[in-house]
């Protein structure tokens, strides 16, 4: 089976400019070549017809003065029959010659023209010797023109006829290569000078995020592009300053809220009614958890925890064990060791949120880790009522709760799935929901797996 190479349009600015310019130059040169060939053909026919007309007029004039053309000498010779039967003809010369003779008032019969190889040894060309003779034979042929004089024979003359040689093609190729060298090289240089800073700016924009503390993009390239890069660097500094200010505000907010919550927790201990005291403690605990979720969601993207090599299967198993210790019906399907580079605390929180949802609304959960060559999937399956397919994406929005399956008695304010998806997306993965055919729902965390 033959392999087919697929042509790919270049993605770089320099490559696109070079390709478009090369195509434009090629088309321009092709048009120039066509015009050059046409002009050369017209010039060659006009020159041959003009020279032949002059000689025919002179021969007829001498004949009128009783000096007829000879059969064995002279530039115009007299033949009894047409000397060109069966040879390659040149009708354009014959038509042009008949027209010029008619303008001169000379009426003739048939006009025969033919092209044949040049004999450099014939009379009149004997002055060419050696390399000059070979050069003449290489670039020229012989045009034989025979003009019939009704009842008086044929006037025949031989002219040099420039050959349709390849030198014109090579001349065009040479001109094109010179143009490519003069025009394309500067364009490639200019395109690279523009595309490299653009590429750096694109990479910086793709990497830019809340946790990006990299160096600013080097200001280079033409003036407009340099101004754009400088504006991007300034914008990044402003955004980073705003994010830092947001973190300071969130820290102060967390401190101001946790302090009265802690004081409230202490005062609750003095409540005599056990039922009321437990409900108050649960409310304060829920408020602390909600505050933690809000702060985590707001600070995501600027985590203080660096990615480390982690056994993902062991991490998920540890989260499942925490739920088992609390008496929840959670099962882990044993999996082989799976090393992944991630932020373990955040990923543990994302898995815990999914399992917590499954236990809360499905009453039980089965957790498994499935690996493929390019990705790893953490599947949390429950046996609950599920969620309508058209609302699967809606539940990932912060503070979104589906009233048919969730209410204030079950707890939560709709941040669990939003936080889980934000954590997983920060790790380069995705969280999806799907209703199971046997009932219940499956929440799947898919993480990219680096090539082994």
Short mmCIF file of C-alpha atoms in Angstrom, two decimals, residues 300-303 305-308 310 312 315 340-348 350-351 374-376 378 419-431 445-450:
data_model
loop_
_atom_site.label_atom_id
_atom_site.label_comp_id
_atom_site.label_asym_id
_atom_site.label_seq_id
_atom_site.Cartn_x
_atom_site.Cartn_y
_atom_site.Cartn_z
CA UNK A 300 -8.35 27.99 42.91
CA UNK A 301 -5.72 28.65 40.28
CA UNK A 302 -3.31 30.08 42.85
CA UNK A 303 -2.74 26.95 44.94
CA UNK A 305 0.42 23.07 47.02
CA UNK A 306 2.90 22.04 44.29
CA UNK A 307 2.23 19.02 42.05
CA UNK A 308 3.97 15.87 43.32
CA UNK A 310 1.22 10.52 43.73
CA UNK A 312 -3.75 7.91 42.36
CA UNK A 315 -5.27 8.36 47.07
CA UNK A 340 0.39 10.58 38.54
CA UNK A 341 1.82 14.05 39.07
CA UNK A 342 -0.89 16.15 40.73
CA UNK A 343 -1.82 18.18 43.79
CA UNK A 344 -2.96 15.44 46.18
CA UNK A 345 -4.89 17.57 48.68
CA UNK A 346 -6.98 19.25 45.98
CA UNK A 347 -7.59 16.02 44.09
CA UNK A 348 -8.60 14.29 47.33
CA UNK A 350 -12.57 16.70 44.39
CA UNK A 351 -13.00 12.93 44.81
CA UNK A 374 -3.67 8.34 27.29
CA UNK A 375 -5.94 9.01 30.28
CA UNK A 376 -7.10 7.91 33.71
CA UNK A 378 -12.05 7.93 38.39
CA UNK A 419 -15.45 22.98 43.19
CA UNK A 420 -14.71 19.44 41.98
CA UNK A 421 -14.83 20.49 38.32
CA UNK A 422 -12.66 23.57 38.98
CA UNK A 423 -10.03 21.41 40.72
CA UNK A 424 -10.01 18.81 37.94
CA UNK A 425 -9.87 21.39 35.15
CA UNK A 426 -6.95 23.08 36.93
CA UNK A 427 -5.20 19.69 36.65
CA UNK A 428 -5.97 19.54 32.91
CA UNK A 429 -8.88 17.09 33.20
CA UNK A 430 -12.68 17.13 33.12
CA UNK A 431 -15.63 15.99 35.20
CA UNK A 445 -13.09 12.43 36.60
CA UNK A 446 -10.91 12.10 33.49
CA UNK A 447 -7.27 13.12 33.82
CA UNK A 448 -4.69 13.18 30.99
CA UNK A 449 -1.95 10.61 31.35
CA UNK A 450 1.55 11.60 30.21
#
